[in-house]
Coordinates of C-alpha atoms and ligand atoms in Angstrom, one line a residue:
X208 CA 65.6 113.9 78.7
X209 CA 67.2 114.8 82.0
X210 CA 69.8 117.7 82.6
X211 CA 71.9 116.9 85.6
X212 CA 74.3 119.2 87.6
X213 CA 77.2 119.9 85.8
X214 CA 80.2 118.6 87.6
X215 CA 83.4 120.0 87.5
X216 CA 84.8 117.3 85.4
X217 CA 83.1 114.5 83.4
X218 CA 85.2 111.7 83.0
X219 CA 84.3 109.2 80.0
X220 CA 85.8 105.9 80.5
X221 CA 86.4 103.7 83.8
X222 CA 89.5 101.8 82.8
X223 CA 92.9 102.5 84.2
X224 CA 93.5 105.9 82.4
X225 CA 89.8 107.3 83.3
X226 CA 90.7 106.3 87.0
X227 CA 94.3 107.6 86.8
X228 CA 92.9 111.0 85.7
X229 CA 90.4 110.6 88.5
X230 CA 92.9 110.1 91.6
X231 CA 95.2 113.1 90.4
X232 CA 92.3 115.3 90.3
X233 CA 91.0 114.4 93.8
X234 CA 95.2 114.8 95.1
X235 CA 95.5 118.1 93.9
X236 CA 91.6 118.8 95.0
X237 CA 89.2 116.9 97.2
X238 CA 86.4 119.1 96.6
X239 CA 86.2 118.8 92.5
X240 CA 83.1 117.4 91.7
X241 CA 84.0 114.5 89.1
X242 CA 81.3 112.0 87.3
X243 CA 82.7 109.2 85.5
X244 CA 80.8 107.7 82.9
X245 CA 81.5 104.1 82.0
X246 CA 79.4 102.2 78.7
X247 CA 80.1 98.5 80.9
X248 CA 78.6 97.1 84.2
X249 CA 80.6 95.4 86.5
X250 CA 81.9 91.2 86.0
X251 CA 80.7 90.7 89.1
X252 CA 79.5 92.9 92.4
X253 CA 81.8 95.9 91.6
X254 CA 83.1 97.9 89.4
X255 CA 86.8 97.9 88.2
X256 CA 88.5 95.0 89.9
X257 CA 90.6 93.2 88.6
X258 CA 89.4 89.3 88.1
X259 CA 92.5 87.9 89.4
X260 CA 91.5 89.7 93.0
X261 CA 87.7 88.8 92.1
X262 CA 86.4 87.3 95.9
X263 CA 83.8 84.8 93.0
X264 CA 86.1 81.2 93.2
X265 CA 84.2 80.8 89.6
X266 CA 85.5 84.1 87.9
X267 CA 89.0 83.9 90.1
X268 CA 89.6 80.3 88.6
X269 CA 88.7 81.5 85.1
X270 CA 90.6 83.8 85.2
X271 CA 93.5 82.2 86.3
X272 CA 93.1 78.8 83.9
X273 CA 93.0 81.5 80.8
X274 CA 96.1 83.6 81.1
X275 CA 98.3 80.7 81.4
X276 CA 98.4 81.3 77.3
X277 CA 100.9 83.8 78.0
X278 CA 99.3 85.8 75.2
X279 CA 96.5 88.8 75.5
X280 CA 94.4 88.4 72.7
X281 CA 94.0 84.5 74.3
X282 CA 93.8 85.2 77.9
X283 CA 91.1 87.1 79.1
X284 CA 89.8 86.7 82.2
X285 CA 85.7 86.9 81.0
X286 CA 86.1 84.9 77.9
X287 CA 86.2 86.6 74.7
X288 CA 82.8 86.6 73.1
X289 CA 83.4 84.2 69.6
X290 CA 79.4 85.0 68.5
X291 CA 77.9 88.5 68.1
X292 CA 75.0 88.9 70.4
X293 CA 71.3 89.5 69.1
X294 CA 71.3 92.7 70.6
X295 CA 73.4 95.0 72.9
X296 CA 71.0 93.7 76.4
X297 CA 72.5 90.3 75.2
X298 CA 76.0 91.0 75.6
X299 CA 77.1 90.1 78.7
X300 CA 80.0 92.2 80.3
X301 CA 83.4 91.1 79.3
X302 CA 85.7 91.6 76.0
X303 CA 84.8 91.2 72.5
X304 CA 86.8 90.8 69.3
X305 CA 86.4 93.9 67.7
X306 CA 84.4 92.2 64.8
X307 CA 82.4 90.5 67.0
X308 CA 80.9 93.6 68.5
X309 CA 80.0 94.5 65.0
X310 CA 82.9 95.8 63.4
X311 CA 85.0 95.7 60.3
X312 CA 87.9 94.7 61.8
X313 CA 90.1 91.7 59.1
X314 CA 93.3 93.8 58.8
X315 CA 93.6 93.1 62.9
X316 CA 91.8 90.2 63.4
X317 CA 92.7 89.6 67.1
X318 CA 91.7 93.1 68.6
X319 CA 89.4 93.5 71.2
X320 CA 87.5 96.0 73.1
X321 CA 86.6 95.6 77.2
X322 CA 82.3 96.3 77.3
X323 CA 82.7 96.2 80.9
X324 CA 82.8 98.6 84.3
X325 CA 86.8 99.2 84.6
X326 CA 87.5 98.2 80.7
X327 CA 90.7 96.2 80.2
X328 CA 92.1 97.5 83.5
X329 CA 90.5 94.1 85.1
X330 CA 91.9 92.0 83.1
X331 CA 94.9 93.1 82.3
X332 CA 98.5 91.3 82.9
X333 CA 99.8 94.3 84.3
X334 CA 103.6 94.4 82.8
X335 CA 105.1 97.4 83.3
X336 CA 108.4 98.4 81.2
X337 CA 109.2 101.9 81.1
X338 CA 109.3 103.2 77.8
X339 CA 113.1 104.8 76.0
X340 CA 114.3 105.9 72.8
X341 CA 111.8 106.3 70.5
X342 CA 109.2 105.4 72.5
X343 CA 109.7 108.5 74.5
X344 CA 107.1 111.5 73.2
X345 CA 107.5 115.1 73.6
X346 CA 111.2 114.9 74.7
X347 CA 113.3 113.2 77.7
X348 CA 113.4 115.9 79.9
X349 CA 112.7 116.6 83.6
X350 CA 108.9 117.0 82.7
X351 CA 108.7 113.6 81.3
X352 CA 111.2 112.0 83.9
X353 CA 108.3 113.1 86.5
X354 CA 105.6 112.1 84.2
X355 CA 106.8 108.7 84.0
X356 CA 107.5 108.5 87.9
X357 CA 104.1 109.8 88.3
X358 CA 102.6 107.0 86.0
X359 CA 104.6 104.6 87.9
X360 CA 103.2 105.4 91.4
X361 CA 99.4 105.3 89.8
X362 CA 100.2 101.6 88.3
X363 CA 102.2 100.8 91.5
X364 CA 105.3 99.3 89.1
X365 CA 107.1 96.6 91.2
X366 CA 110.1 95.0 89.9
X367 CA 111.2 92.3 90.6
X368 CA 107.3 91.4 90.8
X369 CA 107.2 87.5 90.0
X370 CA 111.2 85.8 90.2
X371 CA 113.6 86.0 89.3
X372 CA 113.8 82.5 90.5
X373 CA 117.1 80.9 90.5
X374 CA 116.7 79.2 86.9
X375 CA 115.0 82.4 86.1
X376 CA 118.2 84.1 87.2
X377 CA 120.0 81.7 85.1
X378 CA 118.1 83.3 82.0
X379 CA 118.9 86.6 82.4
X380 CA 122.4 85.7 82.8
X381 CA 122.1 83.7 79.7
X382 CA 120.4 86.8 77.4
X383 CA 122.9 89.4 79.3
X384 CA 126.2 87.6 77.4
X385 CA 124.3 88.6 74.3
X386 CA 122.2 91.4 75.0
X387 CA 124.1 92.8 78.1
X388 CA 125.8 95.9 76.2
X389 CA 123.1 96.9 73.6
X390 CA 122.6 99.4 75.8
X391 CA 122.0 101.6 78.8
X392 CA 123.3 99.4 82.5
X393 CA 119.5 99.9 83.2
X394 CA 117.9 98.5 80.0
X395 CA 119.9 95.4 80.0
X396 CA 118.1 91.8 80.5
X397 CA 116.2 92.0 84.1
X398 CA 113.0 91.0 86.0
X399 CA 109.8 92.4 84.5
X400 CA 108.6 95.4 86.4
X401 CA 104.1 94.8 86.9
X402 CA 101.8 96.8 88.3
X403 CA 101.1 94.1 91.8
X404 CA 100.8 94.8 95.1
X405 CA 101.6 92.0 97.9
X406 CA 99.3 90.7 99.6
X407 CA 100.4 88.0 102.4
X408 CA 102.0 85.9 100.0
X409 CA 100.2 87.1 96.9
X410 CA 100.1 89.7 94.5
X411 CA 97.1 91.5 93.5
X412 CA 96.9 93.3 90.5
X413 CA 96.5 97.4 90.3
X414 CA 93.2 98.3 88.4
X415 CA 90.7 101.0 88.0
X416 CA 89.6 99.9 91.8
X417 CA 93.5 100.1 93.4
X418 CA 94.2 103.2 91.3
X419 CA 91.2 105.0 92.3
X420 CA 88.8 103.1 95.2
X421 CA 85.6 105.3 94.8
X422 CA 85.4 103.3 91.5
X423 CA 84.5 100.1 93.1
X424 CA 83.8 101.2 97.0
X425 CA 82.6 105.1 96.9
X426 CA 83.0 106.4 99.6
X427 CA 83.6 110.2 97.9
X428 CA 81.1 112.5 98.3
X429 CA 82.4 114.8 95.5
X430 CA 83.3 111.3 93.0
X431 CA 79.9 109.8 91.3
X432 CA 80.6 106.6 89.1
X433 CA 77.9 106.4 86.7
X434 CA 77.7 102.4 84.9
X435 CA 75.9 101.0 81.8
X436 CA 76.4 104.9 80.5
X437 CA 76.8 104.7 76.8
X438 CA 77.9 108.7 76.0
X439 CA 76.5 108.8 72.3
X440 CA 77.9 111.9 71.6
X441 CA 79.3 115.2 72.5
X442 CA 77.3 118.6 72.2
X443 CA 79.6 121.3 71.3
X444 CA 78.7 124.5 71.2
X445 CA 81.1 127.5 69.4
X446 CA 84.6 125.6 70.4
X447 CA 83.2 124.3 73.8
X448 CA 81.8 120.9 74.8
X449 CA 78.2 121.5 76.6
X450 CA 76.8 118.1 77.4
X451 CA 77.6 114.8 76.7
X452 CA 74.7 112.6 74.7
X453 CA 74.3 109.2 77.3
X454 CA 71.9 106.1 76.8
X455 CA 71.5 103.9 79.4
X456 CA 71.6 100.0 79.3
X457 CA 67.6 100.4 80.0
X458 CA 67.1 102.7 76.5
X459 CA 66.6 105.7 78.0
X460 CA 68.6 109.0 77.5
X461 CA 70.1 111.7 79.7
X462 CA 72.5 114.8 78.8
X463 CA 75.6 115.3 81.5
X464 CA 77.0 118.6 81.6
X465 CA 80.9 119.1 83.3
X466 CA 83.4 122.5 83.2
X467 CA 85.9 119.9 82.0
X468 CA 85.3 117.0 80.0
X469 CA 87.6 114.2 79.5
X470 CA 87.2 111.1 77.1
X471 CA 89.6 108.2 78.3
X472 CA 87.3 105.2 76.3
X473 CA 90.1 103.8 74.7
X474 CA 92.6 103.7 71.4
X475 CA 89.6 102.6 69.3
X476 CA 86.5 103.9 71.0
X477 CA 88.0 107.4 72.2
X478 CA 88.1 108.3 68.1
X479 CA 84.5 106.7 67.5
X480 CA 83.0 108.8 70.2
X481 CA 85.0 112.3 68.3
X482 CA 83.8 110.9 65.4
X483 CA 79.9 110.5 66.3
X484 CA 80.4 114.4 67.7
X485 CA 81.2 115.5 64.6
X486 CA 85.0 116.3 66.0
X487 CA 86.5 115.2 63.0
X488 CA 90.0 116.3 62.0
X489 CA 92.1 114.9 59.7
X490 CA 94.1 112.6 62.1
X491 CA 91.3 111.3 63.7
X492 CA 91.9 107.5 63.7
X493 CA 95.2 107.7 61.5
X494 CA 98.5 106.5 62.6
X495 CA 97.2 103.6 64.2
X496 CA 99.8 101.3 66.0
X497 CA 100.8 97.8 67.2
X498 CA 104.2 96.3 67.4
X499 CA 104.1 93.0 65.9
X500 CA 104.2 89.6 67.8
X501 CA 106.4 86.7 67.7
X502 CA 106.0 84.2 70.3
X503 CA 108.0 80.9 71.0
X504 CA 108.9 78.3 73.8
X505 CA 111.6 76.6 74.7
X506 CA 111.6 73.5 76.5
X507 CA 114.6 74.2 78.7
X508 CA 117.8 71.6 78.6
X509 CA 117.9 70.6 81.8
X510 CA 121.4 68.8 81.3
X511 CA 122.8 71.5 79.7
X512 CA 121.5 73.9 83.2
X513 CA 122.7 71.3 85.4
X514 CA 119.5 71.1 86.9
X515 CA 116.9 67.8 88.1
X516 CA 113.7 68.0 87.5
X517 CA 113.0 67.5 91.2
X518 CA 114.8 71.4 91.1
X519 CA 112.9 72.8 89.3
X520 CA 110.7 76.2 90.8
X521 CA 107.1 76.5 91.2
X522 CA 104.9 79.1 90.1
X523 CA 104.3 81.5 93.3
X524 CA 100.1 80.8 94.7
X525 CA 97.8 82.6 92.6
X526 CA 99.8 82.7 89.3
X527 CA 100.7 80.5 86.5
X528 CA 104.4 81.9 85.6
X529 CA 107.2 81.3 87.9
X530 CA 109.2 84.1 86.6
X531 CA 108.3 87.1 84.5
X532 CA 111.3 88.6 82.9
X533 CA 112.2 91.6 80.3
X534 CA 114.2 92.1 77.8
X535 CA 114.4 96.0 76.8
X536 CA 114.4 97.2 73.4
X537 CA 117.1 99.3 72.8
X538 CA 116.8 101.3 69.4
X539 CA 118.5 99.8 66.4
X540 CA 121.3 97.8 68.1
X541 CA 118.5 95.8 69.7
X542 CA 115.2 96.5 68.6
X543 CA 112.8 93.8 69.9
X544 CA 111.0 94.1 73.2
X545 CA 111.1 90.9 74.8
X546 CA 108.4 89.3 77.8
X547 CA 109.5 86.3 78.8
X548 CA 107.5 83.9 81.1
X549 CA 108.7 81.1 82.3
X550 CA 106.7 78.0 83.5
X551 CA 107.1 74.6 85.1
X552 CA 104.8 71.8 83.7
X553 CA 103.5 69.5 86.8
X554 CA 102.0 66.1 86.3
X555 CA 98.3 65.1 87.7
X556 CA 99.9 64.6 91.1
X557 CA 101.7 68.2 91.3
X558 CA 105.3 66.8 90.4
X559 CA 107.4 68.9 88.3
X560 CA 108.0 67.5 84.3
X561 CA 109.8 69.9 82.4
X562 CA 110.3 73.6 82.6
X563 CA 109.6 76.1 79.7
X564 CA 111.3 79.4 78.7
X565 CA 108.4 81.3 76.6
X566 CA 110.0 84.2 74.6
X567 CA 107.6 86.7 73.1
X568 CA 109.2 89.5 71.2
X569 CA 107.4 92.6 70.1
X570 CA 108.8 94.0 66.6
X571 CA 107.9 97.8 66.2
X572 CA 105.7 99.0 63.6
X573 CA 106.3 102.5 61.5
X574 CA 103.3 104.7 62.8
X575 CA 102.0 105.9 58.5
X576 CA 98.8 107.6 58.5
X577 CA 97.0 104.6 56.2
X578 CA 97.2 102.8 59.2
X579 CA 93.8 104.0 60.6
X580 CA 90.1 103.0 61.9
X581 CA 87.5 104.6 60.1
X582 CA 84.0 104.9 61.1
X583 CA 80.4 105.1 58.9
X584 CA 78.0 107.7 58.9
X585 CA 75.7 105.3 58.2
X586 CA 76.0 101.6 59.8
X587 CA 76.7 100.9 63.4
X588 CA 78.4 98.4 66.1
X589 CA 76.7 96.3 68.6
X590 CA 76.4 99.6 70.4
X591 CA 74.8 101.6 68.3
X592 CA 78.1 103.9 67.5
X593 CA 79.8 104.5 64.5
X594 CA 80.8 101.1 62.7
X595 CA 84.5 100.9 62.7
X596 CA 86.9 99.8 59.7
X597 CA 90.2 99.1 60.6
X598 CA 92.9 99.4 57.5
X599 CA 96.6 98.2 58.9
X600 CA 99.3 96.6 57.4
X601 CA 102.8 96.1 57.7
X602 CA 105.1 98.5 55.8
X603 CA 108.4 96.7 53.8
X604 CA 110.1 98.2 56.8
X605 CA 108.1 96.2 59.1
X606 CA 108.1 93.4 57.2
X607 CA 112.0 93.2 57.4
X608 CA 112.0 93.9 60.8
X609 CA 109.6 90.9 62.0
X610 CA 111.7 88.4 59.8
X611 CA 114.7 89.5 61.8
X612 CA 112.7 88.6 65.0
X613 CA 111.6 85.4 63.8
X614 CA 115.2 84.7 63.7
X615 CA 116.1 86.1 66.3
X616 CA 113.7 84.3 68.5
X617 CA 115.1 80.6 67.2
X618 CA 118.2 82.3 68.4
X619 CA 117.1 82.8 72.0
X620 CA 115.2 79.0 71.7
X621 CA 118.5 77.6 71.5
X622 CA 120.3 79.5 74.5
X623 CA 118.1 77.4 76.2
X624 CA 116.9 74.2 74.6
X625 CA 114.1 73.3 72.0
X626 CA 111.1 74.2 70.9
X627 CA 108.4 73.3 73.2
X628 CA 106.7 71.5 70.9
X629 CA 103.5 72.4 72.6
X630 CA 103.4 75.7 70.9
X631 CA 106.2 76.1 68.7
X632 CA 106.8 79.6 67.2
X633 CA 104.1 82.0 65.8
X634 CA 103.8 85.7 63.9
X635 CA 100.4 86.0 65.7
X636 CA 97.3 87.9 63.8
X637 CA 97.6 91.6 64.5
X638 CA 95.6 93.5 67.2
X639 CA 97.1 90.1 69.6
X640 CA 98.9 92.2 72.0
X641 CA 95.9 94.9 72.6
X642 CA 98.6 97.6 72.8
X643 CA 97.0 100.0 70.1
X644 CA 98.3 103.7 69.9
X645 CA 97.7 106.6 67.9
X646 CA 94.9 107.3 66.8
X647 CA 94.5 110.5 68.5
X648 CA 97.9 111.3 68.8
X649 CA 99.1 114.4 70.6
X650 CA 101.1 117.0 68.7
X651 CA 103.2 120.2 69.3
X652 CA 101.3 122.0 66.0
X653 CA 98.1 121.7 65.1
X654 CA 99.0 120.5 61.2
X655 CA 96.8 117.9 60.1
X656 CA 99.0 115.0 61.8
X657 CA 97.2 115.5 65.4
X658 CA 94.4 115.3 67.1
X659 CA 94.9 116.9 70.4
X660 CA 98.3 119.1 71.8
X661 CA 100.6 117.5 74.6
X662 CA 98.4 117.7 77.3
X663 CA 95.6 116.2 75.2
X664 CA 93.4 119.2 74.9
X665 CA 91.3 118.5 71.5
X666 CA 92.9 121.3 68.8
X667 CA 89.7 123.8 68.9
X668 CA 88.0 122.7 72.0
X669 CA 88.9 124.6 75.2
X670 CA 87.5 122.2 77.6
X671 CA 87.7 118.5 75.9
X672 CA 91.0 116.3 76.8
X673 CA 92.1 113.2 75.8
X674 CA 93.5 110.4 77.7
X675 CA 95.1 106.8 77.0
X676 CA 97.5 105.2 74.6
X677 CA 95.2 106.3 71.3
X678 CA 97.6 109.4 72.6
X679 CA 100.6 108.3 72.6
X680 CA 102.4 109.4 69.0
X681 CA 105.3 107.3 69.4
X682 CA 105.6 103.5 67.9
X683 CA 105.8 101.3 71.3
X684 CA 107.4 98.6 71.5
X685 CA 107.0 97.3 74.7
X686 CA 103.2 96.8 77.0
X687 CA 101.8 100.5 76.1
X688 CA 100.0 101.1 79.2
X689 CA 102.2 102.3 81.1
X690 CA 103.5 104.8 78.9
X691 CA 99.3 106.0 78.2
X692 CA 99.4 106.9 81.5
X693 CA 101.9 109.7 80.7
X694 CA 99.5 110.8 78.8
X695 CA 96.5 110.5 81.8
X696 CA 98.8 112.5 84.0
X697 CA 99.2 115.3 81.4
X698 CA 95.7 115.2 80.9
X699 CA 94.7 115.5 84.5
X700 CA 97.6 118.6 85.1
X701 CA 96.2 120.3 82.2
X702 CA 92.6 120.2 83.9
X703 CA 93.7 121.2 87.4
X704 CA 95.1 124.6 85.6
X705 CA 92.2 125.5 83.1
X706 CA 90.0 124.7 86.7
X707 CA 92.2 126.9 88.8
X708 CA 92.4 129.8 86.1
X709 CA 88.5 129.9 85.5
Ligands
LIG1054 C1 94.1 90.3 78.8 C2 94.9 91.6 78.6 C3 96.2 91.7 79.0 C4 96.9 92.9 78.9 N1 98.1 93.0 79.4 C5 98.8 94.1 79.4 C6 100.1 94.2 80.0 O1 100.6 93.3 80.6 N2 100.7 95.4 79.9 C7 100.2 96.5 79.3 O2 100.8 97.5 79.2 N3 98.9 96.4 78.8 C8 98.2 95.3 78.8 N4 97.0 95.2 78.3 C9 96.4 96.4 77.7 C10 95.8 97.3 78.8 O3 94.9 96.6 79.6 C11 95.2 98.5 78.2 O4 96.2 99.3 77.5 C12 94.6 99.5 79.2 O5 93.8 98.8 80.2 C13 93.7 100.5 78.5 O6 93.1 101.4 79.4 P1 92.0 102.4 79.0 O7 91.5 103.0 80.2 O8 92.6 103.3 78.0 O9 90.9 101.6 78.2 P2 89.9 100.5 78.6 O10 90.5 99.7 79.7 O11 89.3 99.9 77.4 O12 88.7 101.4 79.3 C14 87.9 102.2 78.5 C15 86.6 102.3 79.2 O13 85.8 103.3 78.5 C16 84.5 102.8 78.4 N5 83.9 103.4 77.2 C17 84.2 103.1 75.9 N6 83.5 103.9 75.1 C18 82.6 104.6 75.9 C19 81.5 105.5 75.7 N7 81.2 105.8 74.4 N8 80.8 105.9 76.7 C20 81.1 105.6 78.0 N9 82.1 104.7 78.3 C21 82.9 104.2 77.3 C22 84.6 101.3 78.4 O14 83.4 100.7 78.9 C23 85.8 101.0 79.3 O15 85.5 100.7 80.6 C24 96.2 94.0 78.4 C25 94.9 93.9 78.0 C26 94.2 92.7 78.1 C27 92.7 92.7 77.7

């Protein structure tokens, strides 16, 4: 077993909070040493891009055929693995179902976990609503206001990103006569901010590798990105974290050692790793989150819009949507988060058919601490770790509130046609939208309802933080990511000051 160096930091997890933390360390210094540990390897030559931007035609067209679902838990880029693998060496990089990497996972069927370099970050949609109301943690101050911009710049947040076309236009006109005064001017019906970039006339997605380029290019004498790095474990030693346990795709082991260690492994596999340390308080895992999911289409009424077919728009090169469009929740006068993508249907030759309106609406979900993964001491995943069981269910609270949305998402059908009958209308299997928080929620006190305080330092540990939605205490509505971020940029803040005061 090998000792390296200790770094100044140790960063567990490659995905986009892992390499947020990582840029806003090397801003504020570009001497920190910093080793990130990621469990995947690379889809592809490098680590952390995102497979819409993949330079492989074969991944790039995958990719591209998949997420034309509209839905996460359907359209990943590397498919998602339907057969456990004999063995870990088996699985090739890409997402799993939860269950299918070996965990107990029926109460949220659809849930997955990224086993790849860059984790979800390269394959993510990249939608990018800012959260409000409720969704807001640890108060709607200044702090936050920065926080949020700060998160914003990392993701690069572009609205309008994809339309509004003009029918797309037309649509938000439409939802505005209904939805225009439920709130805030700025949270009324308007184009979906995403996390793109143009380039020429397309838009690449930000990842782990736009975020932070050592990831995928190096280039940063002081930045080492470590891959196929399973960290087994944390050695803590009298309220400190002293190594970190890692086993290499090939078997072997190592211990890292950093000043400042931060786990950023996601909402499911940040807890497991606590938990296999022994870090165990009560909240670990509890409070687990996911807004609900209703999705429908509308064919849209082209007589009633006025429009010919021959009219109709096409989706920009290099995506499947012609417009991506948001509808803000706004507390209880509107609660439901809508994403709505829009599509035109082509025939064999290319001609436009028909257009379609799809209107997903998130529903949010009470954050109650029976809502919670739990791990064995005694079986284990794919990977060897703890063996996950995920209890969730839907409170009467929730229940009311999702039949409201199923109404309510008829209602917006007919604004602008009928059901495509293609894909109709669907309460889709929780754990579908991959936007899971809380389960190691920040806290002002620690009580028994937290895990770590608001800048994500683990209650008891002076040198462990946490990053990524698992974080976030609020229920969220909306796309989470960009609102884990917050909790990456309070993270890497705290670090930079426990660094500069040693
Ligand atoms: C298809 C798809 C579409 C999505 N669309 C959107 C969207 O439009 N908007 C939105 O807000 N969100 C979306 N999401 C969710 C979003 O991608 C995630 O919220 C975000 O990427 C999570 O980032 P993360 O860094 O916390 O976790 P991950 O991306 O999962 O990264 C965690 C990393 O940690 C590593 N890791 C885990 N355990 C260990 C360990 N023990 N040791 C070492 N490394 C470990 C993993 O290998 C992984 O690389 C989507 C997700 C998918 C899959």
């Amino acid at each position: 077993m090998t000792i390296d160096t200790p770094a100044d930091v140790l960063l567990i997890g490659g995905g986009i909070m892992g390499a947020s933390v990582a840029r806003l360390l090397r801003e504020s210094d570009p001497h920190l040493s910093i080793t990130m540990l990621d469990a995947g390897e690379p889809i592809g030559d490098v680590a952390g891009v995102h497979l819409h931007d993949i330079a492989d035609p074969a991944v790039w067209s995958l990719y591209n055929t998949r997420v034309s679902s509209g839905i996460q838990g359907m359209y990943t880029g590397a498919e998602v693995a339907e057969e456990t693998p004999a063995t870990l060496a088996d699985a090739a990089p890409g997402m799993f179902h939860t269950a299918t990497f070996g965990e107990e996972a029926s109460a949220m069927p659809a849930t997955a976990i990224a086993w790849n370099a860059g984790g979800m970050g390269v394959h993510w949609t990249a939608a990018t609503p800012w959260p409000a109301g409720d969704e807001v943690f640890g108060g709607e101050d200044e702090q936050w206001r920065d926080d949020l911009a700060t998160a914003q710049r990392l993701l690069h947040a572009t609205q309008p990103a994809i339309g509004p076309t003009e029918i797309g236009a037309r649509v938000l006109e439409t939802l505005a006569e209904i939805y225009g005064d439920r709130g805030p001017a700025d949270r009324g019906p308007q184009a979906m901010p995403m996390a793109v970039s143009p380039d020429g006339d397309l838009l690449t997605r930000t990842s782990p590798a736009t975020i932070f380029p050592p990831i995928a290019h190096g280039g940063d004498p002081a930045f080492a990105m470590r891959t196929g790095a399973l960290v087994t474990a944390l050695i803590v030693d009298e309220g400190r974290v002293t190594g970190a346990r890692v086993r290499w795709s090939s078997g072997e082991e190592s211990v890292f050692a950093g000043r400042h260690v931060i786990v950023a492994a996601d909402a499911l596999r940040t807890p497991q790793l606590l938990f296999a340390s022994g870090i165990r308080p009560d909240a670990l895992g509890r409070y687990l989150n996911e807004h609900a999911f209703v999705t429908a289409r509308a064919l849209l009424d082209l007589d009633r819009f006025g429009i010919t077919t021959a009219e109709l728009p096409l989706a920009p090169r290099g995506e499947w949507c012609t417009d991506s469009l948001w509808l803000p929740q706004n507390g209880p006068a509107q609660p439901f988060h809508g994403q709505i993508m829009d599509t035109t249907y082509l025939d064999e030759s290319g001609h436009p058919l028909a257009h379609s309106v799809g209107v997903s609406l998130y529903t949010p979900v009470e954050s109650r601490p029976e809502n919670r993964v739990r791990f064995s001491d005694d079986e284990v995943d794919l990977a060897g770790m703890p063996r996950m069981t995920i209890d969730f269910a839907y409170s009467a609270a929730d229940r009311a509130l999702i039949d409201r949305a199923w109404e309510e998402s008829a209602r917006i059908v007919q604004l602008f046609g009928d059901f495509d009958p293609a894909t109709e209308r669907a309460l889709l299997p929780p754990g579908s939208s991959l936007h899971i928080t809380g389960t190691v929620r920040c806290g002002s006190d620690d009580d028994g309802t937290s895990v770590c305080d608001p800048s994500g330092r683990v209650w008891g540990i002076d040198n462990l933080f946490l990053a990524g939605t698992g974080v976030v205490p609020t229920p969220v509505v909306a796309n989470a990511t960009l609102t884990g971020v917050v909790t990456a940029v309070r993270a890497a803040r705290a670090v930079v000051e426990a660094h500069v005061a040693a």
